Amino acid sequence: MSNLEDKPPELECEATPAAGVEIMTPRDVPLGGPRAMRVRRTLPQRHRSLIGAWCFVDHYGPDLVADSGGMTVAPHPHTGLQTVSWLFTGEVEHRDSAGHHAMVRPGEVNLMTAGRGISHSEVSPPTTTTLHGAQLWVALPDDSRFVDPGFAHHAPKPVTGPGYEARVFLGSLLGDTSPVTTYTPLLGAEILLDAGTTLELDVDPAYELGVLVDAGVVSVSGTEAGSSDLAFVPPGSSRLELTSYDEPVRLLLLGGPPFGESIVMWWNIVARTHEEVVDWRARWQAQITDTGMVDGWFGRPVGDELPPIPAPPLPNARLKERR
Ligand code: MN
């Protein structure tokens, strides 16, 4: 998806500071365009830009899109990151300039590596009447951020136990390991809990974790998180306890070791400096013409004739490094 938020999150974020687990509440962000989807954004926030290498967490739906025509995100660029698409309901058709054409489906991860630069589009087919999912980004570390663009798909086999079901789409959890390549250690899993269930998870104490709650209320090692909250768990513990109450819970568990690098994040670009952002933006704008789109640094999504999304204007102030 394309991030159309052109102002930094400084003014809107809310957070409840607490020792240990910290609840980050979402802000409502319109993605813009004629069929404006709204998303609930929990990362980045003013005081926290990253959880591991995870740098962007948007949660959306369930949206009844039968009348609006669904998701139509025209070609737009990315650099320096991987996009991770996870759906609960609906389907989205992905096309990118590295030649990949794939459907995003519930329970199956699509991971697109932007590396030095890629362009892509995302369109829901007419058969999709409800869209519900999460759009996540992973920052690439400095030594890998100019890798070739790539794409991976994985449909994890559910791991089940008393009162729970998990799908491990990145990294390792509950004895399952995803084959998808990442450039820093990462964890990504969907977990379903029946009502009245406690799930004790072995986790890497070097990881910081984020629990994005889709549905229900869950206790995250003793701190309650509700729908669309992102519970941050600092490193240092090898156990994570997830407890549901009188209703089932669906959540995404994200994590990784602290990223340790400062990033400059603007629009669809993860860079290291203001100047880099200016350069990437100019390369994209050079591909946009009065009649559509020409080839260039980011290429063109193969098989897509939608007019491209122009970059928003740069802010007057220098973009700040965040970590
Ligand atoms: Mn995108």
PDB file of C-alpha atoms and ligand atoms in Angstrom:
ATOM      1  CA  MET A   1       0.000   0.000   0.000  1.00  0.00           C
ATOM      2  CA  SER A   2       1.040   3.573  -0.409  1.00  0.00           C
ATOM      3  CA  ASN A   3       1.489   5.819   2.566  1.00  0.00           C
ATOM      4  CA  LEU A   4      -0.267   9.056   1.687  1.00  0.00           C
ATOM      5  CA  GLU A   5       0.253  10.626   5.074  1.00  0.00           C
ATOM      6  CA  ASP A   6       2.512  13.542   4.256  1.00  0.00           C
ATOM      7  CA  LYS A   7       2.905  14.922   7.749  1.00  0.00           C
ATOM      8  CA  PRO A   8       4.907  13.392  10.548  1.00  0.00           C
ATOM      9  CA  PRO A   9       3.085  11.669  13.400  1.00  0.00           C
ATOM     10  CA  GLU A  10       4.262  14.154  16.042  1.00  0.00           C
ATOM     11  CA  LEU A  11       0.927  15.907  16.448  1.00  0.00           C
ATOM     12  CA  GLU A  12      -1.464  13.020  16.601  1.00  0.00           C
ATOM     13  CA  CYS A  13       0.014  10.127  18.463  1.00  0.00           C
ATOM     14  CA  GLU A  14      -1.057   8.969  21.836  1.00  0.00           C
ATOM     15  CA  ALA A  15       0.696   6.563  24.078  1.00  0.00           C
ATOM     16  CA  THR A  16       0.386   5.346  27.599  1.00  0.00           C
ATOM     17  CA  PRO A  17       3.833   5.255  29.123  1.00  0.00           C
ATOM     18  CA  ALA A  18       4.284   2.400  31.522  1.00  0.00           C
ATOM     19  CA  ALA A  19       7.032   0.257  32.890  1.00  0.00           C
ATOM     20  CA  GLY A  20       7.392  -2.912  30.885  1.00  0.00           C
ATOM     21  CA  VAL A  21       4.599  -3.435  28.387  1.00  0.00           C
ATOM     22  CA  GLU A  22       3.497  -0.194  26.754  1.00  0.00           C
ATOM     23  CA  ILE A  23       0.170   0.221  24.923  1.00  0.00           C
ATOM     24  CA  MET A  24       0.365   2.274  21.748  1.00  0.00           C
ATOM     25  CA  THR A  25      -3.056   3.396  20.534  1.00  0.00           C
ATOM     26  CA  PRO A  26      -3.809   3.865  16.838  1.00  0.00           C
ATOM     27  CA  ARG A  27      -4.433   7.084  14.970  1.00  0.00           C
ATOM     28  CA  ASP A  28      -6.962   7.117  12.157  1.00  0.00           C
ATOM     29  CA  VAL A  29      -5.293   7.950   8.835  1.00  0.00           C
ATOM     30  CA  PRO A  30      -7.077   8.408   5.489  1.00  0.00           C
ATOM     31  CA  LEU A  31      -5.070   6.908   2.649  1.00  0.00           C
ATOM     32  CA  GLY A  32      -6.510   9.522   0.290  1.00  0.00           C
ATOM     33  CA  GLY A  33      -7.737   9.223  -3.266  1.00  0.00           C
ATOM     34  CA  PRO A  34     -11.276   9.008  -4.566  1.00  0.00           C
ATOM     35  CA  ARG A  35     -11.964   5.764  -2.702  1.00  0.00           C
ATOM     36  CA  ALA A  36     -10.444   6.765   0.570  1.00  0.00           C
ATOM     37  CA  MET A  37      -9.656   3.814   2.766  1.00  0.00           C
ATOM     38  CA  ARG A  38      -8.954   4.621   6.367  1.00  0.00           C
ATOM     39  CA  VAL A  39      -6.335   2.781   8.336  1.00  0.00           C
ATOM     40  CA  ARG A  40      -5.447   2.598  12.010  1.00  0.00           C
ATOM     41  CA  ARG A  41      -1.740   3.375  12.326  1.00  0.00           C
ATOM     42  CA  THR A  42       0.242   2.400  15.409  1.00  0.00           C
ATOM     43  CA  LEU A  43       3.784   2.675  14.052  1.00  0.00           C
ATOM     44  CA  PRO A  44       5.673   4.958  13.703  1.00  0.00           C
ATOM     45  CA  GLN A  45       4.841   7.077  16.740  1.00  0.00           C
ATOM     46  CA  ARG A  46       6.591  10.137  18.073  1.00  0.00           C
ATOM     47  CA  HIS A  47       8.528   8.303  20.738  1.00  0.00           C
ATOM     48  CA  ARG A  48       8.921   4.992  18.924  1.00  0.00           C
ATOM     49  CA  SER A  49       9.784   4.591  15.255  1.00  0.00           C
ATOM     50  CA  LEU A  50      10.707   0.935  15.183  1.00  0.00           C
ATOM     51  CA  ILE A  51      10.061  -2.421  16.839  1.00  0.00           C
ATOM     52  CA  GLY A  52      12.993  -4.488  15.680  1.00  0.00           C
ATOM     53  CA  ALA A  53      13.151  -3.587  11.991  1.00  0.00           C
ATOM     54  CA  TRP A  54       9.347  -3.183  11.816  1.00  0.00           C
ATOM     55  CA  CYS A  55       8.830   0.488  10.954  1.00  0.00           C
ATOM     56  CA  PHE A  56       5.225   0.775   9.811  1.00  0.00           C
ATOM     57  CA  VAL A  57       2.054  -0.867  11.116  1.00  0.00           C
ATOM     58  CA  ASP A  58      -1.304  -0.126   9.477  1.00  0.00           C
ATOM     59  CA  HIS A  59      -4.431  -2.064  10.462  1.00  0.00           C
ATOM     60  CA  TYR A  60      -7.579  -1.762   8.362  1.00  0.00           C
ATOM     61  CA  GLY A  61     -11.115  -3.077   8.116  1.00  0.00           C
ATOM     62  CA  PRO A  62     -13.216  -5.032   8.116  1.00  0.00           C
ATOM     63  CA  ASP A  63     -14.402  -2.589   5.437  1.00  0.00           C
ATOM     64  CA  LEU A  64     -17.406  -3.407   3.274  1.00  0.00           C
ATOM     65  CA  VAL A  65     -15.997  -2.399  -0.077  1.00  0.00           C
ATOM     66  CA  ALA A  66     -18.660  -3.793  -2.403  1.00  0.00           C
ATOM     67  CA  ASP A  67     -20.016  -0.304  -3.099  1.00  0.00           C
ATOM     68  CA  SER A  68     -16.781   1.691  -3.026  1.00  0.00           C
ATOM     69  CA  GLY A  69     -15.065  -0.543  -5.559  1.00  0.00           C
ATOM     70  CA  GLY A  70     -12.508  -1.831  -3.112  1.00  0.00           C
ATOM     71  CA  MET A  71      -8.816  -1.111  -2.912  1.00  0.00           C
ATOM     72  CA  THR A  72      -7.238   0.619  -5.886  1.00  0.00           C
ATOM     73  CA  VAL A  73      -3.685   1.673  -5.084  1.00  0.00           C
ATOM     74  CA  ALA A  74      -2.067   2.816  -8.330  1.00  0.00           C
ATOM     75  CA  PRO A  75       1.652   2.403  -9.092  1.00  0.00           C
ATOM     76  CA  HIS A  76       3.912   3.956  -6.470  1.00  0.00           C
ATOM     77  CA  PRO A  77       7.552   3.457  -5.499  1.00  0.00           C
ATOM     78  CA  HIS A  78       9.340   2.046  -2.465  1.00  0.00           C
ATOM     79  CA  THR A  79      12.999   2.063  -1.448  1.00  0.00           C
ATOM     80  CA  GLY A  80      15.007   0.727   1.477  1.00  0.00           C
ATOM     81  CA  LEU A  81      12.274  -1.467   2.934  1.00  0.00           C
ATOM     82  CA  GLN A  82      10.251  -4.653   2.627  1.00  0.00           C
ATOM     83  CA  THR A  83       6.462  -4.563   2.571  1.00  0.00           C
ATOM     84  CA  VAL A  84       4.646  -7.353   4.387  1.00  0.00           C
ATOM     85  CA  SER A  85       0.993  -7.834   3.462  1.00  0.00           C
ATOM     86  CA  TRP A  86      -1.275  -9.928   5.666  1.00  0.00           C
ATOM     87  CA  LEU A  87      -5.016 -10.270   5.103  1.00  0.00           C
ATOM     88  CA  PHE A  88      -7.771 -11.572   7.365  1.00  0.00           C
ATOM     89  CA  THR A  89     -10.531 -11.196   4.741  1.00  0.00           C
ATOM     90  CA  GLY A  90     -10.591 -10.403   1.030  1.00  0.00           C
ATOM     91  CA  GLU A  91      -8.033 -10.581  -1.740  1.00  0.00           C
ATOM     92  CA  VAL A  92      -5.626  -8.071  -3.282  1.00  0.00           C
ATOM     93  CA  GLU A  93      -3.871  -8.361  -6.626  1.00  0.00           C
ATOM     94  CA  HIS A  94      -0.219  -7.312  -6.572  1.00  0.00           C
ATOM     95  CA  ARG A  95       1.868  -6.290  -9.601  1.00  0.00           C
ATOM     96  CA  ASP A  96       5.404  -4.953  -9.421  1.00  0.00           C
ATOM     97  CA  SER A  97       8.175  -3.675 -11.659  1.00  0.00           C
ATOM     98  CA  ALA A  98      10.347  -6.719 -10.957  1.00  0.00           C
ATOM     99  CA  GLY A  99       7.746  -8.728 -12.873  1.00  0.00           C
ATOM    100  CA  HIS A 100       5.843 -10.281  -9.994  1.00  0.00           C
ATOM    101  CA  HIS A 101       2.095 -10.761 -10.245  1.00  0.00           C
ATOM    102  CA  ALA A 102       0.479 -12.412  -7.232  1.00  0.00           C
ATOM    103  CA  MET A 103      -2.653 -12.489  -5.133  1.00  0.00           C
ATOM    104  CA  VAL A 104      -2.536 -11.623  -1.443  1.00  0.00           C
ATOM    105  CA  ARG A 105      -4.874 -14.001   0.361  1.00  0.00           C
ATOM    106  CA  PRO A 106      -5.874 -14.508   3.999  1.00  0.00           C
ATOM    107  CA  GLY A 107      -3.383 -16.593   5.941  1.00  0.00           C
ATOM    108  CA  GLU A 108      -0.666 -16.190   3.289  1.00  0.00           C
ATOM    109  CA  VAL A 109       2.131 -13.654   3.527  1.00  0.00           C
ATOM    110  CA  ASN A 110       3.313 -11.602   0.579  1.00  0.00           C
ATOM    111  CA  LEU A 111       6.653  -9.949   1.173  1.00  0.00           C
ATOM    112  CA  MET A 112       8.016  -7.478  -1.353  1.00  0.00           C
ATOM    113  CA  THR A 113      11.639  -6.392  -1.077  1.00  0.00           C
ATOM    114  CA  ALA A 114      12.022  -2.873  -2.422  1.00  0.00           C
ATOM    115  CA  GLY A 115      15.788  -2.723  -1.938  1.00  0.00           C
ATOM    116  CA  ARG A 116      17.227  -0.033  -4.224  1.00  0.00           C
ATOM    117  CA  GLY A 117      13.824   0.632  -5.757  1.00  0.00           C
ATOM    118  CA  ILE A 118      10.620  -0.979  -6.974  1.00  0.00           C
ATOM    119  CA  SER A 119       7.183   0.199  -8.039  1.00  0.00           C
ATOM    120  CA  HIS A 120       3.964  -1.705  -7.477  1.00  0.00           C
ATOM    121  CA  SER A 121       0.195  -1.533  -7.526  1.00  0.00           C
ATOM    122  CA  GLU A 122      -2.452  -3.179  -5.350  1.00  0.00           C
ATOM    123  CA  VAL A 123      -6.023  -3.694  -6.520  1.00  0.00           C
ATOM    124  CA  SER A 124      -8.764  -5.773  -4.943  1.00  0.00           C
ATOM    125  CA  PRO A 125     -10.732  -7.896  -7.433  1.00  0.00           C
ATOM    126  CA  PRO A 126     -14.513  -7.440  -7.901  1.00  0.00           C
ATOM    127  CA  THR A 127     -15.115 -10.662  -5.952  1.00  0.00           C
ATOM    128  CA  THR A 128     -13.745  -9.033  -2.796  1.00  0.00           C
ATOM    129  CA  THR A 129     -16.586  -7.424  -0.846  1.00  0.00           C
ATOM    130  CA  THR A 130     -14.771  -7.097   2.496  1.00  0.00           C
ATOM    131  CA  LEU A 131     -11.194  -6.025   3.110  1.00  0.00           C
ATOM    132  CA  HIS A 132      -9.558  -6.630   6.451  1.00  0.00           C
ATOM    133  CA  GLY A 133      -5.865  -6.912   7.152  1.00  0.00           C
ATOM    134  CA  ALA A 134      -2.568  -5.315   8.022  1.00  0.00           C
ATOM    135  CA  GLN A 135       0.054  -3.560   5.948  1.00  0.00           C
ATOM    136  CA  LEU A 136       3.471  -3.732   7.537  1.00  0.00           C
ATOM    137  CA  TRP A 137       6.898  -2.443   6.554  1.00  0.00           C
ATOM    138  CA  VAL A 138      10.349  -3.641   7.529  1.00  0.00           C
ATOM    139  CA  ALA A 139      13.348  -1.293   7.312  1.00  0.00           C
ATOM    140  CA  LEU A 140      16.358  -2.789   5.549  1.00  0.00           C
ATOM    141  CA  PRO A 141      19.663  -2.479   7.431  1.00  0.00           C
ATOM    142  CA  ASP A 142      22.378  -0.312   5.932  1.00  0.00           C
ATOM    143  CA  ASP A 143      24.350  -3.230   4.480  1.00  0.00           C
ATOM    144  CA  SER A 144      21.306  -4.582   2.597  1.00  0.00           C
ATOM    145  CA  ARG A 145      19.207  -1.620   1.681  1.00  0.00           C
ATOM    146  CA  PHE A 146      20.298  -1.516  -1.961  1.00  0.00           C
ATOM    147  CA  VAL A 147      19.647  -5.194  -2.685  1.00  0.00           C
ATOM    148  CA  ASP A 148      17.800  -6.200  -5.837  1.00  0.00           C
ATOM    149  CA  PRO A 149      14.013  -5.944  -5.663  1.00  0.00           C
ATOM    150  CA  GLY A 150      12.326  -9.237  -4.840  1.00  0.00           C
ATOM    151  CA  PHE A 151       9.109 -10.929  -3.863  1.00  0.00           C
ATOM    152  CA  ALA A 152       8.250 -13.894  -1.662  1.00  0.00           C
ATOM    153  CA  HIS A 153       5.028 -15.701  -0.874  1.00  0.00           C
ATOM    154  CA  HIS A 154       4.459 -18.190   1.935  1.00  0.00           C
ATOM    155  CA  ALA A 155       1.360 -19.945   3.216  1.00  0.00           C
ATOM    156  CA  PRO A 156       2.330 -21.131   6.705  1.00  0.00           C
ATOM    157  CA  LYS A 157       0.836 -24.376   7.944  1.00  0.00           C
ATOM    158  CA  PRO A 158      -1.153 -23.604  11.103  1.00  0.00           C
ATOM    159  CA  VAL A 159       0.454 -24.652  14.388  1.00  0.00           C
ATOM    160  CA  THR A 160      -2.296 -25.674  16.800  1.00  0.00           C
ATOM    161  CA  GLY A 161      -2.543 -26.467  20.489  1.00  0.00           C
ATOM    162  CA  PRO A 162      -5.042 -26.189  23.335  1.00  0.00           C
ATOM    163  CA  GLY A 163      -7.143 -23.092  22.589  1.00  0.00           C
ATOM    164  CA  TYR A 164      -4.787 -21.573  20.045  1.00  0.00           C
ATOM    165  CA  GLU A 165      -3.807 -21.574  16.383  1.00  0.00           C
ATOM    166  CA  ALA A 166      -0.743 -19.790  14.986  1.00  0.00           C
ATOM    167  CA  ARG A 167       0.641 -19.022  11.546  1.00  0.00           C
ATOM    168  CA  VAL A 168       4.324 -18.132  11.543  1.00  0.00           C
ATOM    169  CA  PHE A 169       4.991 -15.992   8.473  1.00  0.00           C
ATOM    170  CA  LEU A 170       8.443 -14.641   9.414  1.00  0.00           C
ATOM    171  CA  GLY A 171      11.065 -16.082  11.737  1.00  0.00           C
ATOM    172  CA  SER A 172      10.484 -18.883  14.257  1.00  0.00           C
ATOM    173  CA  LEU A 173       7.821 -19.516  16.885  1.00  0.00           C
ATOM    174  CA  LEU A 174       6.176 -22.568  18.452  1.00  0.00           C
ATOM    175  CA  GLY A 175       8.567 -24.879  16.619  1.00  0.00           C
ATOM    176  CA  ASP A 176       7.741 -23.553  13.154  1.00  0.00           C
ATOM    177  CA  THR A 177      10.095 -21.513  10.982  1.00  0.00           C
ATOM    178  CA  SER A 178       9.204 -19.415   7.946  1.00  0.00           C
ATOM    179  CA  PRO A 179      11.395 -19.886   4.858  1.00  0.00           C
ATOM    180  CA  VAL A 180      11.023 -16.233   3.838  1.00  0.00           C
ATOM    181  CA  THR A 181      14.308 -14.283   3.675  1.00  0.00           C
ATOM    182  CA  THR A 182      14.759 -11.248   5.895  1.00  0.00           C
ATOM    183  CA  TYR A 183      17.839  -9.045   6.307  1.00  0.00           C
ATOM    184  CA  THR A 184      17.627  -8.720  10.084  1.00  0.00           C
ATOM    185  CA  PRO A 185      16.230 -11.345  12.488  1.00  0.00           C
ATOM    186  CA  LEU A 186      12.447 -10.900  12.548  1.00  0.00           C
ATOM    187  CA  LEU A 187       9.347 -12.486  13.952  1.00  0.00           C
ATOM    188  CA  GLY A 188       5.892 -12.282  12.396  1.00  0.00           C
ATOM    189  CA  ALA A 189       2.962 -14.521  13.305  1.00  0.00           C
ATOM    190  CA  GLU A 190      -0.819 -14.500  13.410  1.00  0.00           C
ATOM    191  CA  ILE A 191      -2.217 -16.011  16.593  1.00  0.00           C
ATOM    192  CA  LEU A 192      -5.826 -16.965  17.307  1.00  0.00           C
ATOM    193  CA  LEU A 193      -6.903 -17.618  20.893  1.00  0.00           C
ATOM    194  CA  ASP A 194     -10.176 -19.168  21.951  1.00  0.00           C
ATOM    195  CA  ALA A 195     -11.972 -17.399  24.801  1.00  0.00           C
ATOM    196  CA  GLY A 196     -10.420 -18.084  28.186  1.00  0.00           C
ATOM    197  CA  THR A 197      -7.052 -19.234  26.904  1.00  0.00           C
ATOM    198  CA  THR A 198      -3.553 -18.555  28.196  1.00  0.00           C
ATOM    199  CA  LEU A 199      -0.715 -19.163  25.752  1.00  0.00           C
ATOM    200  CA  GLU A 200       2.843 -19.121  27.095  1.00  0.00           C
ATOM    201  CA  LEU A 201       5.332 -18.457  24.323  1.00  0.00           C
ATOM    202  CA  ASP A 202       9.085 -18.942  24.367  1.00  0.00           C
ATOM    203  CA  VAL A 203      10.572 -15.829  22.786  1.00  0.00           C
ATOM    204  CA  ASP A 204      14.114 -14.597  22.161  1.00  0.00           C
ATOM    205  CA  PRO A 205      15.038 -12.265  25.061  1.00  0.00           C
ATOM    206  CA  ALA A 206      17.097 -10.178  22.608  1.00  0.00           C
ATOM    207  CA  TYR A 207      13.908  -9.289  20.723  1.00  0.00           C
ATOM    208  CA  GLU A 208      11.574  -6.406  21.362  1.00  0.00           C
ATOM    209  CA  LEU A 209       8.009  -7.409  20.504  1.00  0.00           C
ATOM    210  CA  GLY A 210       4.832  -5.805  19.249  1.00  0.00           C
ATOM    211  CA  VAL A 211       1.387  -7.336  19.705  1.00  0.00           C
ATOM    212  CA  LEU A 212      -1.107  -5.859  17.235  1.00  0.00           C
ATOM    213  CA  VAL A 213      -4.609  -6.791  18.379  1.00  0.00           C
ATOM    214  CA  ASP A 214      -7.065  -7.332  15.551  1.00  0.00           C
ATOM    215  CA  ALA A 215     -10.078  -8.553  17.512  1.00  0.00           C
ATOM    216  CA  GLY A 216     -10.869  -9.066  21.178  1.00  0.00           C
ATOM    217  CA  VAL A 217      -9.064  -8.003  24.319  1.00  0.00           C
ATOM    218  CA  VAL A 218      -5.826  -9.700  25.338  1.00  0.00           C
ATOM    219  CA  SER A 219      -3.561  -9.547  28.327  1.00  0.00           C
ATOM    220  CA  VAL A 220       0.040  -9.202  27.160  1.00  0.00           C
ATOM    221  CA  SER A 221       2.103 -10.462  30.096  1.00  0.00           C
ATOM    222  CA  GLY A 222      -0.396  -8.750  32.412  1.00  0.00           C
ATOM    223  CA  THR A 223      -1.151  -5.558  30.466  1.00  0.00           C
ATOM    224  CA  GLU A 224      -4.477  -5.343  28.633  1.00  0.00           C
ATOM    225  CA  ALA A 225      -4.598  -4.426  24.954  1.00  0.00           C
ATOM    226  CA  GLY A 226      -7.760  -3.891  22.905  1.00  0.00           C
ATOM    227  CA  SER A 227      -8.618  -3.972  19.232  1.00  0.00           C
ATOM    228  CA  SER A 228      -6.117  -2.065  17.022  1.00  0.00           C
ATOM    229  CA  ASP A 229      -3.774  -1.391  19.940  1.00  0.00           C
ATOM    230  CA  LEU A 230      -0.112  -2.253  19.525  1.00  0.00           C
ATOM    231  CA  ALA A 231       1.414  -3.520  22.759  1.00  0.00           C
ATOM    232  CA  PHE A 232       5.177  -2.977  22.911  1.00  0.00           C
ATOM    233  CA  VAL A 233       7.189  -5.472  24.938  1.00  0.00           C
ATOM    234  CA  PRO A 234      10.798  -4.470  25.623  1.00  0.00           C
ATOM    235  CA  PRO A 235      13.629  -6.992  25.282  1.00  0.00           C
ATOM    236  CA  GLY A 236      14.785  -8.989  28.278  1.00  0.00           C
ATOM    237  CA  SER A 237      12.197 -11.693  28.764  1.00  0.00           C
ATOM    238  CA  SER A 238      12.227 -15.205  27.329  1.00  0.00           C
ATOM    239  CA  ARG A 239       8.506 -15.727  27.989  1.00  0.00           C
ATOM    240  CA  LEU A 240       5.481 -13.938  26.630  1.00  0.00           C
ATOM    241  CA  GLU A 241       2.096 -14.691  28.145  1.00  0.00           C
ATOM    242  CA  LEU A 242      -1.021 -14.014  26.068  1.00  0.00           C
ATOM    243  CA  THR A 243      -4.401 -14.419  27.788  1.00  0.00           C
ATOM    244  CA  SER A 244      -7.867 -14.016  26.320  1.00  0.00           C
ATOM    245  CA  TYR A 245     -10.969 -13.324  28.413  1.00  0.00           C
ATOM    246  CA  ASP A 246     -14.596 -14.060  27.509  1.00  0.00           C
ATOM    247  CA  GLU A 247     -14.191 -13.670  23.743  1.00  0.00           C
ATOM    248  CA  PRO A 248     -11.778 -15.031  21.156  1.00  0.00           C
ATOM    249  CA  VAL A 249      -8.731 -13.001  20.161  1.00  0.00           C
ATOM    250  CA  ARG A 250      -6.897 -12.555  16.900  1.00  0.00           C
ATOM    251  CA  LEU A 251      -3.544 -10.789  16.933  1.00  0.00           C
ATOM    252  CA  LEU A 252      -0.290 -10.371  15.070  1.00  0.00           C
ATOM    253  CA  LEU A 253       2.942 -10.893  16.996  1.00  0.00           C
ATOM    254  CA  LEU A 254       5.866  -8.915  15.544  1.00  0.00           C
ATOM    255  CA  GLY A 255       9.411  -8.665  16.781  1.00  0.00           C
ATOM    256  CA  GLY A 256      13.136  -8.467  16.267  1.00  0.00           C
ATOM    257  CA  PRO A 257      16.288  -7.242  17.983  1.00  0.00           C
ATOM    258  CA  PRO A 258      16.437  -3.430  18.331  1.00  0.00           C
ATOM    259  CA  PHE A 259      17.291  -2.083  14.858  1.00  0.00           C
ATOM    260  CA  GLY A 260      20.166   0.093  16.075  1.00  0.00           C
ATOM    261  CA  GLU A 261      20.260   2.431  13.066  1.00  0.00           C
ATOM    262  CA  SER A 262      18.638   5.815  12.553  1.00  0.00           C
ATOM    263  CA  ILE A 263      16.295   6.085   9.603  1.00  0.00           C
ATOM    264  CA  VAL A 264      14.628   8.885   7.695  1.00  0.00           C
ATOM    265  CA  MET A 265      11.172   7.741   6.681  1.00  0.00           C
ATOM    266  CA  TRP A 266       9.022   9.800   4.321  1.00  0.00           C
ATOM    267  CA  TRP A 267       6.089   8.764   2.119  1.00  0.00           C
ATOM    268  CA  ASN A 268       7.045   5.321   0.771  1.00  0.00           C
ATOM    269  CA  ILE A 269      10.764   5.684   1.279  1.00  0.00           C
ATOM    270  CA  VAL A 270      13.090   4.533   4.041  1.00  0.00           C
ATOM    271  CA  ALA A 271      16.429   6.344   3.762  1.00  0.00           C
ATOM    272  CA  ARG A 272      19.209   7.568   6.008  1.00  0.00           C
ATOM    273  CA  THR A 273      19.323  11.261   5.138  1.00  0.00           C
ATOM    274  CA  HIS A 274      17.094  14.070   3.919  1.00  0.00           C
ATOM    275  CA  GLU A 275      19.180  14.294   0.733  1.00  0.00           C
ATOM    276  CA  GLU A 276      18.566  10.648  -0.088  1.00  0.00           C
ATOM    277  CA  VAL A 277      14.813  11.180   0.177  1.00  0.00           C
ATOM    278  CA  VAL A 278      15.035  14.186  -2.150  1.00  0.00           C
ATOM    279  CA  ASP A 279      16.948  12.059  -4.658  1.00  0.00           C
ATOM    280  CA  TRP A 280      14.516   9.092  -4.558  1.00  0.00           C
ATOM    281  CA  ARG A 281      11.558  11.416  -4.859  1.00  0.00           C
ATOM    282  CA  ALA A 282      13.067  13.107  -7.936  1.00  0.00           C
ATOM    283  CA  ARG A 283      13.740   9.732  -9.554  1.00  0.00           C
ATOM    284  CA  TRP A 284      10.076   8.795  -9.114  1.00  0.00           C
ATOM    285  CA  GLN A 285       8.735  12.134 -10.330  1.00  0.00           C
ATOM    286  CA  ALA A 286      10.940  11.791 -13.451  1.00  0.00           C
ATOM    287  CA  GLN A 287       8.864   8.714 -14.377  1.00  0.00           C
ATOM    288  CA  ILE A 288       5.534  10.555 -14.266  1.00  0.00           C
ATOM    289  CA  THR A 289       4.354  12.247 -17.459  1.00  0.00           C
ATOM    290  CA  ASP A 290       1.155  14.002 -18.549  1.00  0.00           C
ATOM    291  CA  THR A 291      -0.019  10.829 -20.190  1.00  0.00           C
ATOM    292  CA  GLY A 292       0.982   8.294 -17.573  1.00  0.00           C
ATOM    293  CA  MET A 293       4.268   6.729 -16.715  1.00  0.00           C
ATOM    294  CA  VAL A 294       7.611   6.066 -18.360  1.00  0.00           C
ATOM    295  CA  ASP A 295      10.311   3.610 -17.427  1.00  0.00           C
ATOM    296  CA  GLY A 296      13.059   4.725 -15.088  1.00  0.00           C
ATOM    297  CA  TRP A 297      14.829   3.923 -11.823  1.00  0.00           C
ATOM    298  CA  PHE A 298      11.786   2.269 -10.242  1.00  0.00           C
ATOM    299  CA  GLY A 299      10.532   0.534 -13.383  1.00  0.00           C
ATOM    300  CA  ARG A 300       6.863   0.034 -14.175  1.00  0.00           C
ATOM    301  CA  PRO A 301       4.538  -2.572 -12.652  1.00  0.00           C
ATOM    302  CA  VAL A 302       4.205  -5.217 -15.336  1.00  0.00           C
ATOM    303  CA  GLY A 303       0.687  -5.399 -16.755  1.00  0.00           C
ATOM    304  CA  ASP A 304      -0.665  -2.282 -15.062  1.00  0.00           C
ATOM    305  CA  GLU A 305      -1.985   0.764 -16.913  1.00  0.00           C
ATOM    306  CA  LEU A 306      -3.243   2.767 -13.914  1.00  0.00           C
ATOM    307  CA  PRO A 307      -1.849   6.331 -13.774  1.00  0.00           C
ATOM    308  CA  PRO A 308       0.921   6.498 -11.152  1.00  0.00           C
ATOM    309  CA  ILE A 309       0.625   8.226  -7.769  1.00  0.00           C
ATOM    310  CA  PRO A 310       2.771  11.380  -7.690  1.00  0.00           C
ATOM    311  CA  ALA A 311       4.907  11.996  -4.626  1.00  0.00           C
ATOM    312  CA  PRO A 312       3.544  14.630  -2.235  1.00  0.00           C
ATOM    313  CA  PRO A 313       5.525  17.874  -1.896  1.00  0.00           C
ATOM    314  CA  LEU A 314       8.459  17.715   0.470  1.00  0.00           C
ATOM    315  CA  PRO A 315       7.993  19.538   3.775  1.00  0.00           C
ATOM    316  CA  ASN A 316       9.768  22.858   4.173  1.00  0.00           C
ATOM    317  CA  ALA A 317      11.795  21.609   7.107  1.00  0.00           C
ATOM    318  CA  ARG A 318      14.534  19.022   6.824  1.00  0.00           C
ATOM    319  CA  LEU A 319      13.340  15.488   7.456  1.00  0.00           C
ATOM    320  CA  LYS A 320      14.571  14.228  10.801  1.00  0.00           C
ATOM    321  CA  GLU A 321      16.439  11.071  11.556  1.00  0.00           C
ATOM    322  CA  ARG A 322      14.501   8.789  13.862  1.00  0.00           C
ATOM    323  CA  ARG A 323      15.324   5.660  15.771  1.00  0.00           C
TER     324      ARG A 323
HETATM  325 MN    MN B   1       3.092   0.016  -1.435  1.00  0.00          MN
END
